[in-house]
Short mmCIF file of C-alpha atoms in Angstrom, two decimals:
data_model
loop_
_atom_site.label_atom_id
_atom_site.label_comp_id
_atom_site.label_asym_id
_atom_site.label_seq_id
_atom_site.Cartn_x
_atom_site.Cartn_y
_atom_site.Cartn_z
CA UNK A 5 46.35 47.38 76.52
CA UNK A 6 49.96 48.68 76.69
CA UNK A 7 50.41 51.69 78.92
CA UNK A 8 52.06 54.54 77.02
CA UNK A 9 53.31 57.60 78.86
CA UNK A 10 54.01 60.64 76.75
CA UNK A 11 57.60 61.87 77.07
CA UNK A 12 57.85 65.57 78.00
CA UNK A 13 61.60 65.69 78.60
CA UNK A 14 64.72 63.64 77.96
CA UNK A 15 67.73 62.73 80.08
CA UNK A 16 71.13 63.12 78.43
CA UNK A 17 73.48 60.49 79.86
CA UNK A 18 76.56 62.38 78.74
CA UNK A 19 79.95 60.94 77.86
CA UNK A 20 80.67 59.18 81.15
CA UNK A 21 78.96 58.55 84.46
CA UNK A 22 82.29 58.25 86.30
CA UNK A 23 82.45 61.12 88.87
CA UNK A 24 86.25 61.38 88.62
CA UNK A 25 85.98 62.19 84.89
CA UNK A 26 83.34 64.93 85.14
CA UNK A 27 85.76 67.70 86.12
CA UNK A 28 88.33 66.72 83.48
CA UNK A 29 85.69 66.52 80.73
CA UNK A 30 84.22 69.87 81.81
CA UNK A 31 87.62 71.56 81.59
CA UNK A 32 88.26 69.93 78.19
CA UNK A 33 84.88 71.01 76.77
CA UNK A 34 85.26 74.55 78.17
CA UNK A 35 88.75 75.04 76.70
CA UNK A 36 87.72 73.63 73.31
CA UNK A 37 84.58 75.77 73.20
CA UNK A 38 86.49 78.96 74.09
CA UNK A 39 89.07 78.23 71.38
CA UNK A 40 86.19 77.56 68.96
CA UNK A 41 84.53 80.89 69.79
CA UNK A 42 87.74 82.91 69.57
CA UNK A 43 88.95 81.09 66.45
CA UNK A 44 85.76 81.25 64.41
CA UNK A 45 84.53 84.70 65.46
CA UNK A 46 88.10 85.98 65.13
CA UNK A 47 88.30 84.59 61.59
CA UNK A 48 85.02 86.31 60.64
CA UNK A 49 86.18 89.66 62.10
CA UNK A 50 89.59 89.32 60.42
CA UNK A 51 87.99 88.73 57.02
CA UNK A 52 85.62 91.68 57.50
CA UNK A 53 88.43 94.05 58.56
CA UNK A 54 91.02 93.21 55.89
CA UNK A 55 90.05 94.20 52.34
CA UNK A 56 92.67 91.80 50.93
CA UNK A 57 90.52 88.93 52.22
CA UNK A 58 87.39 90.11 50.41
CA UNK A 59 87.60 87.28 47.87
CA UNK A 60 85.32 84.30 47.12
CA UNK A 61 87.57 81.89 49.05
CA UNK A 62 87.38 83.97 52.23
CA UNK A 63 83.69 84.68 51.73
CA UNK A 64 83.08 80.93 51.95
CA UNK A 65 85.56 80.61 54.81
CA UNK A 66 83.72 83.29 56.83
CA UNK A 67 80.47 81.37 56.29
CA UNK A 68 82.22 78.14 57.31
CA UNK A 69 83.38 79.85 60.51
CA UNK A 70 79.85 81.10 61.20
CA UNK A 71 78.46 77.59 60.72
CA UNK A 72 81.14 76.01 62.94
CA UNK A 73 80.34 78.55 65.65
CA UNK A 74 76.62 77.75 65.21
CA UNK A 75 76.64 73.98 65.49
CA UNK A 76 79.24 73.97 68.24
CA UNK A 77 77.05 76.41 70.22
CA UNK A 78 74.01 74.18 69.64
CA UNK A 79 75.72 71.29 71.43
CA UNK A 80 78.62 72.27 73.68
CA UNK A 81 77.02 74.68 76.25
CA UNK A 82 74.39 72.08 77.22
CA UNK A 83 77.07 69.39 77.52
CA UNK A 84 79.12 71.74 79.73
CA UNK A 85 76.08 72.38 81.95
CA UNK A 86 75.59 68.64 82.38
CA UNK A 87 79.22 68.20 83.41
CA UNK A 88 79.45 71.31 85.62
CA UNK A 89 76.16 71.32 87.54
CA UNK A 90 74.77 67.90 86.67
CA UNK A 91 71.86 69.32 84.63
CA UNK A 92 71.19 66.32 82.41
CA UNK A 93 67.54 67.10 81.64
CA UNK A 94 66.43 68.66 78.36
CA UNK A 95 62.81 69.41 77.50
CA UNK A 96 61.08 67.79 74.52
CA UNK A 97 61.00 71.09 72.59
CA UNK A 98 64.59 71.99 73.51
CA UNK A 99 65.74 68.58 72.31
CA UNK A 100 63.94 69.14 68.98
CA UNK A 101 65.48 72.62 68.69
CA UNK A 102 68.98 71.34 69.46
CA UNK A 103 68.63 68.61 66.84
CA UNK A 104 67.26 71.12 64.30
CA UNK A 105 70.15 73.58 64.64
CA UNK A 106 72.79 70.87 64.73
CA UNK A 107 71.48 69.10 61.59
CA UNK A 108 70.93 72.42 59.79
CA UNK A 109 74.44 73.76 60.46
CA UNK A 110 76.12 70.40 59.73
CA UNK A 111 74.29 70.17 56.39
CA UNK A 112 75.20 73.75 55.51
CA UNK A 113 78.86 72.91 56.20
CA UNK A 114 78.57 69.89 53.93
CA UNK A 115 77.47 72.04 50.97
CA UNK A 116 79.82 74.93 51.81
CA UNK A 117 82.77 72.53 51.56
CA UNK A 118 81.52 71.49 48.10
CA UNK A 119 81.21 75.17 47.09
CA UNK A 120 84.75 75.80 48.32
CA UNK A 121 86.02 72.88 46.22
CA UNK A 122 84.41 74.41 43.12
CA UNK A 123 86.02 77.73 44.03
CA UNK A 124 89.45 76.04 44.26
CA UNK A 125 88.81 74.38 40.86
CA UNK A 126 88.06 77.78 39.32
CA UNK A 127 91.17 79.32 40.93
CA UNK A 128 93.60 76.58 39.80
CA UNK A 129 92.12 75.40 36.49
CA UNK A 130 90.64 78.65 35.16
CA UNK A 131 92.74 81.43 36.72
CA UNK A 132 92.22 83.85 33.82
CA UNK A 133 88.42 83.47 34.08
CA UNK A 134 88.31 83.27 37.88
CA UNK A 135 86.80 86.72 38.48
CA UNK A 136 84.09 86.15 35.87
CA UNK A 137 83.37 82.60 37.10
CA UNK A 138 83.24 83.28 40.85
CA UNK A 139 81.25 86.51 40.76
CA UNK A 140 79.53 88.01 43.79
CA UNK A 141 76.22 86.69 42.50
CA UNK A 142 77.54 83.12 42.05
CA UNK A 143 79.09 83.11 45.54
CA UNK A 144 75.89 84.45 47.10
CA UNK A 145 73.75 81.86 45.32
CA UNK A 146 76.04 79.00 46.40
CA UNK A 147 76.00 80.18 50.03
CA UNK A 148 72.23 80.78 50.10
CA UNK A 149 71.65 77.39 48.46
CA UNK A 150 73.75 75.75 51.19
CA UNK A 151 71.65 77.39 53.94
CA UNK A 152 68.38 76.43 52.23
CA UNK A 153 69.51 72.78 51.93
CA UNK A 154 70.47 72.82 55.61
CA UNK A 155 67.10 74.20 56.73
CA UNK A 156 65.14 71.76 54.55
CA UNK A 157 67.16 68.77 55.74
CA UNK A 158 66.76 69.81 59.40
CA UNK A 159 63.00 70.34 58.98
CA UNK A 160 62.60 66.92 57.40
CA UNK A 161 64.62 65.04 60.05
CA UNK A 162 63.13 66.81 63.07
CA UNK A 163 59.59 66.63 61.66
CA UNK A 164 59.95 62.92 60.92
CA UNK A 165 61.56 61.90 64.24
CA UNK A 166 59.38 63.99 66.54
CA UNK A 167 56.22 62.73 64.85
CA UNK A 168 57.08 59.31 66.32
CA UNK A 169 55.89 58.13 69.73
CA UNK A 170 58.34 57.96 72.63
CA UNK A 171 57.12 55.63 75.35
CA UNK A 172 59.91 53.16 76.10
CA UNK A 173 62.43 55.42 77.76
CA UNK A 174 63.41 59.07 77.90
CA UNK A 175 67.13 58.38 78.47
CA UNK A 176 69.27 59.48 75.53
CA UNK A 177 72.57 57.58 75.43
CA UNK A 178 74.45 60.63 74.26
CA UNK A 179 75.58 64.10 75.38
CA UNK A 180 73.18 65.85 72.98
CA UNK A 181 70.03 65.11 70.99
CA UNK A 182 71.66 63.50 67.96
CA UNK A 183 69.42 61.90 65.34
CA UNK A 184 70.36 58.19 65.81
CA UNK A 185 70.34 58.44 69.62
CA UNK A 186 66.82 59.95 69.80
CA UNK A 187 65.48 57.72 67.04
CA UNK A 188 66.57 54.65 69.03
CA UNK A 189 64.15 55.65 71.85
CA UNK A 190 61.00 55.56 69.75
CA UNK A 191 58.47 52.78 70.30
CA UNK A 192 56.82 53.47 66.93
CA UNK A 193 57.59 51.56 63.77
CA UNK A 194 60.81 53.31 62.77
CA UNK A 195 62.07 51.32 59.81
CA UNK A 196 60.93 54.01 57.38
CA UNK A 197 62.58 56.73 59.49
CA UNK A 198 65.83 54.76 59.53
CA UNK A 199 65.71 54.34 55.75
CA UNK A 200 64.99 58.08 55.32
CA UNK A 201 67.91 58.97 57.64
CA UNK A 202 70.37 56.79 55.70
CA UNK A 203 69.00 57.91 52.31
CA UNK A 204 69.10 61.66 53.05
CA UNK A 205 72.50 61.46 54.75
CA UNK A 206 73.89 59.38 51.88
CA UNK A 207 72.46 61.76 49.27
CA UNK A 208 73.78 64.91 50.98
CA UNK A 209 77.24 63.44 51.58
CA UNK A 210 77.46 61.71 48.17
CA UNK A 211 76.38 64.80 46.20
CA UNK A 212 78.83 67.08 48.00
CA UNK A 213 81.65 64.52 47.81
CA UNK A 214 81.00 64.03 44.08
CA UNK A 215 81.41 67.78 43.51
CA UNK A 216 84.57 67.78 45.65
CA UNK A 217 86.09 64.71 43.95
CA UNK A 218 85.38 65.96 40.43
CA UNK A 219 86.79 69.40 41.31
CA UNK A 220 89.98 67.89 42.70
CA UNK A 221 90.29 65.44 39.82
CA UNK A 222 90.44 68.40 37.44
CA UNK A 223 92.79 70.23 39.82
CA UNK A 224 95.27 67.32 40.04
CA UNK A 225 95.17 66.76 36.27
CA UNK A 226 95.90 70.45 35.83
CA UNK A 227 98.77 70.28 38.37
CA UNK A 228 100.33 67.33 36.51
CA UNK A 229 100.36 69.42 33.33
CA UNK A 230 102.32 72.19 35.05
CA UNK A 231 106.04 72.21 34.24
CA UNK A 232 107.32 74.43 37.06
CA UNK A 233 107.86 73.20 40.61
CA UNK A 234 106.73 76.61 41.86
CA UNK A 235 103.40 76.17 40.04
CA UNK A 236 102.95 72.73 41.65
CA UNK A 237 103.65 74.11 45.10
CA UNK A 238 101.37 77.12 44.68
CA UNK A 239 98.45 75.00 43.43
CA UNK A 240 98.85 72.43 46.20
CA UNK A 241 99.15 75.09 48.93
CA UNK A 242 95.94 76.68 47.58
CA UNK A 243 94.05 73.43 48.21
CA UNK A 244 95.86 71.99 51.26
CA UNK A 245 93.71 73.60 53.98
CA UNK A 246 90.46 72.69 52.25
CA UNK A 247 91.57 69.08 51.68
CA UNK A 248 92.48 68.74 55.36
CA UNK A 249 89.07 70.07 56.45
CA UNK A 250 87.23 67.82 53.96
CA UNK A 251 89.09 64.70 55.12
CA UNK A 252 88.32 65.31 58.81
CA UNK A 253 84.66 66.28 58.29
CA UNK A 254 83.58 63.56 55.86
CA UNK A 255 85.49 60.80 57.61
CA UNK A 256 83.45 61.24 60.79
CA UNK A 257 80.13 62.02 59.05
CA UNK A 258 80.29 58.84 56.94
CA UNK A 259 81.18 56.82 60.02
CA UNK A 260 78.21 58.25 61.95
CA UNK A 261 75.30 58.55 59.55
CA UNK A 262 75.75 56.48 56.40
CA UNK A 263 74.91 53.21 58.14
CA UNK A 264 71.74 51.66 59.64
CA UNK A 265 71.03 52.53 63.27
CA UNK A 266 71.11 48.79 64.12
CA UNK A 267 74.86 48.80 63.48
CA UNK A 268 75.47 51.80 65.76
CA UNK A 269 77.36 51.37 69.03
CA UNK A 270 76.29 54.21 71.31
CA UNK A 271 79.64 54.37 73.12
CA UNK A 272 81.56 54.48 69.84
CA UNK A 273 79.12 57.06 68.44
CA UNK A 274 79.61 59.31 71.47
CA UNK A 275 83.38 59.36 71.00
CA UNK A 276 82.99 60.07 67.26
CA UNK A 277 80.43 62.77 68.06
CA UNK A 278 82.87 64.61 70.33
CA UNK A 279 85.19 64.80 67.35
CA UNK A 280 82.77 66.13 64.73
CA UNK A 281 80.48 68.19 66.99
CA UNK A 282 83.06 69.72 69.34
CA UNK A 283 86.61 69.29 67.98
CA UNK A 284 86.12 69.93 64.22
CA UNK A 285 84.60 73.43 64.73
CA UNK A 286 87.74 74.27 66.72
CA UNK A 287 90.14 72.76 64.16
CA UNK A 288 88.85 74.50 61.02
CA UNK A 289 90.05 78.05 61.85
CA UNK A 290 93.34 76.60 63.18
CA UNK A 291 93.92 74.66 59.95
CA UNK A 292 93.19 77.69 57.77
CA UNK A 293 95.23 80.12 59.86
CA UNK A 294 98.31 77.89 60.24
CA UNK A 295 98.51 76.96 56.55
CA UNK A 296 97.53 80.30 55.05
CA UNK A 297 99.98 83.17 54.55
CA UNK A 298 97.23 85.71 53.78
CA UNK A 299 95.44 85.00 57.07
CA UNK A 300 98.73 85.22 59.00
CA UNK A 301 99.54 88.51 57.28
CA UNK A 302 96.08 89.95 58.01
CA UNK A 303 96.36 88.88 61.66
CA UNK A 304 99.77 90.57 62.03
CA UNK A 305 98.36 93.72 60.44
CA UNK A 306 95.45 93.81 62.93
CA UNK A 307 97.84 93.19 65.87
CA UNK A 308 100.15 96.00 64.71
CA UNK A 309 97.21 98.41 64.38
CA UNK A 310 96.03 97.44 67.87
CA UNK A 311 99.52 98.02 69.33
CA UNK A 312 99.72 101.45 67.64
CA UNK A 313 96.26 102.40 68.96
CA UNK A 314 97.21 101.31 72.49
CA UNK A 315 100.48 103.24 72.22
CA UNK A 316 98.68 106.41 71.12
CA UNK A 317 96.26 105.99 73.97
CA UNK A 318 99.11 106.32 76.43
#
């Protein structure tokens, strides 16, 4: 009879075992995480403080910033602890929790990006009906629906994977408890779990991408019908930041999840994971702030108010 020892904790191998790289990686992760915190929380505060940004587009952007802050915080602090003090252990329950929050927030982002594409379609193609199309109720329902889909998807994945038996090894070839990396450790029959992972990931990505592609198809057709160069430029600038975010996010998600686990290379996956789990949450507020005049204007207004308040204090 095969001896099976129940796993009570996992070991996260991290990005590299080379001692000379630990300090450099720790500094890199720390800087990126600090920029992520400042950028995303700053974006949320900026949108709350400036009444000019109380529009559907910025409502979704504030939720996107909250989600980026959430799934970066689910992953990065533990990775930093592993690099800084060598704490590579994570308990069974903590691993399940980390996976849950990461999958939930990533799925919410997936559907928020689709909602933002619909919002851009309404703004460009139906400008006269925009306020009646994107009402407070519609925006709230789209956001709540995104969070519900995220929670359901996370519950399904975590429930399915952690119902399996882990008896081969407790060493996760990753810097966090990602779905494919933990699934690879199971000694149970996991073909069904692999099929479920690919199916759910494909469905979530395909549905959101379909909404995005249809929205932008209508947008580009509408742009081609415009006769003024100024109209072209205004419509394209309205969508540029969102298109950049969509391209970065879906490129890495498709690479990671819409393929069988047998075709995964753990080293390649770890590099890709750094990009979508650590770098993308930092890039989103940068992309929206650099390419958006309203955000720049709101930021300058807040800075000016702060300078005046400091001046009055003295």
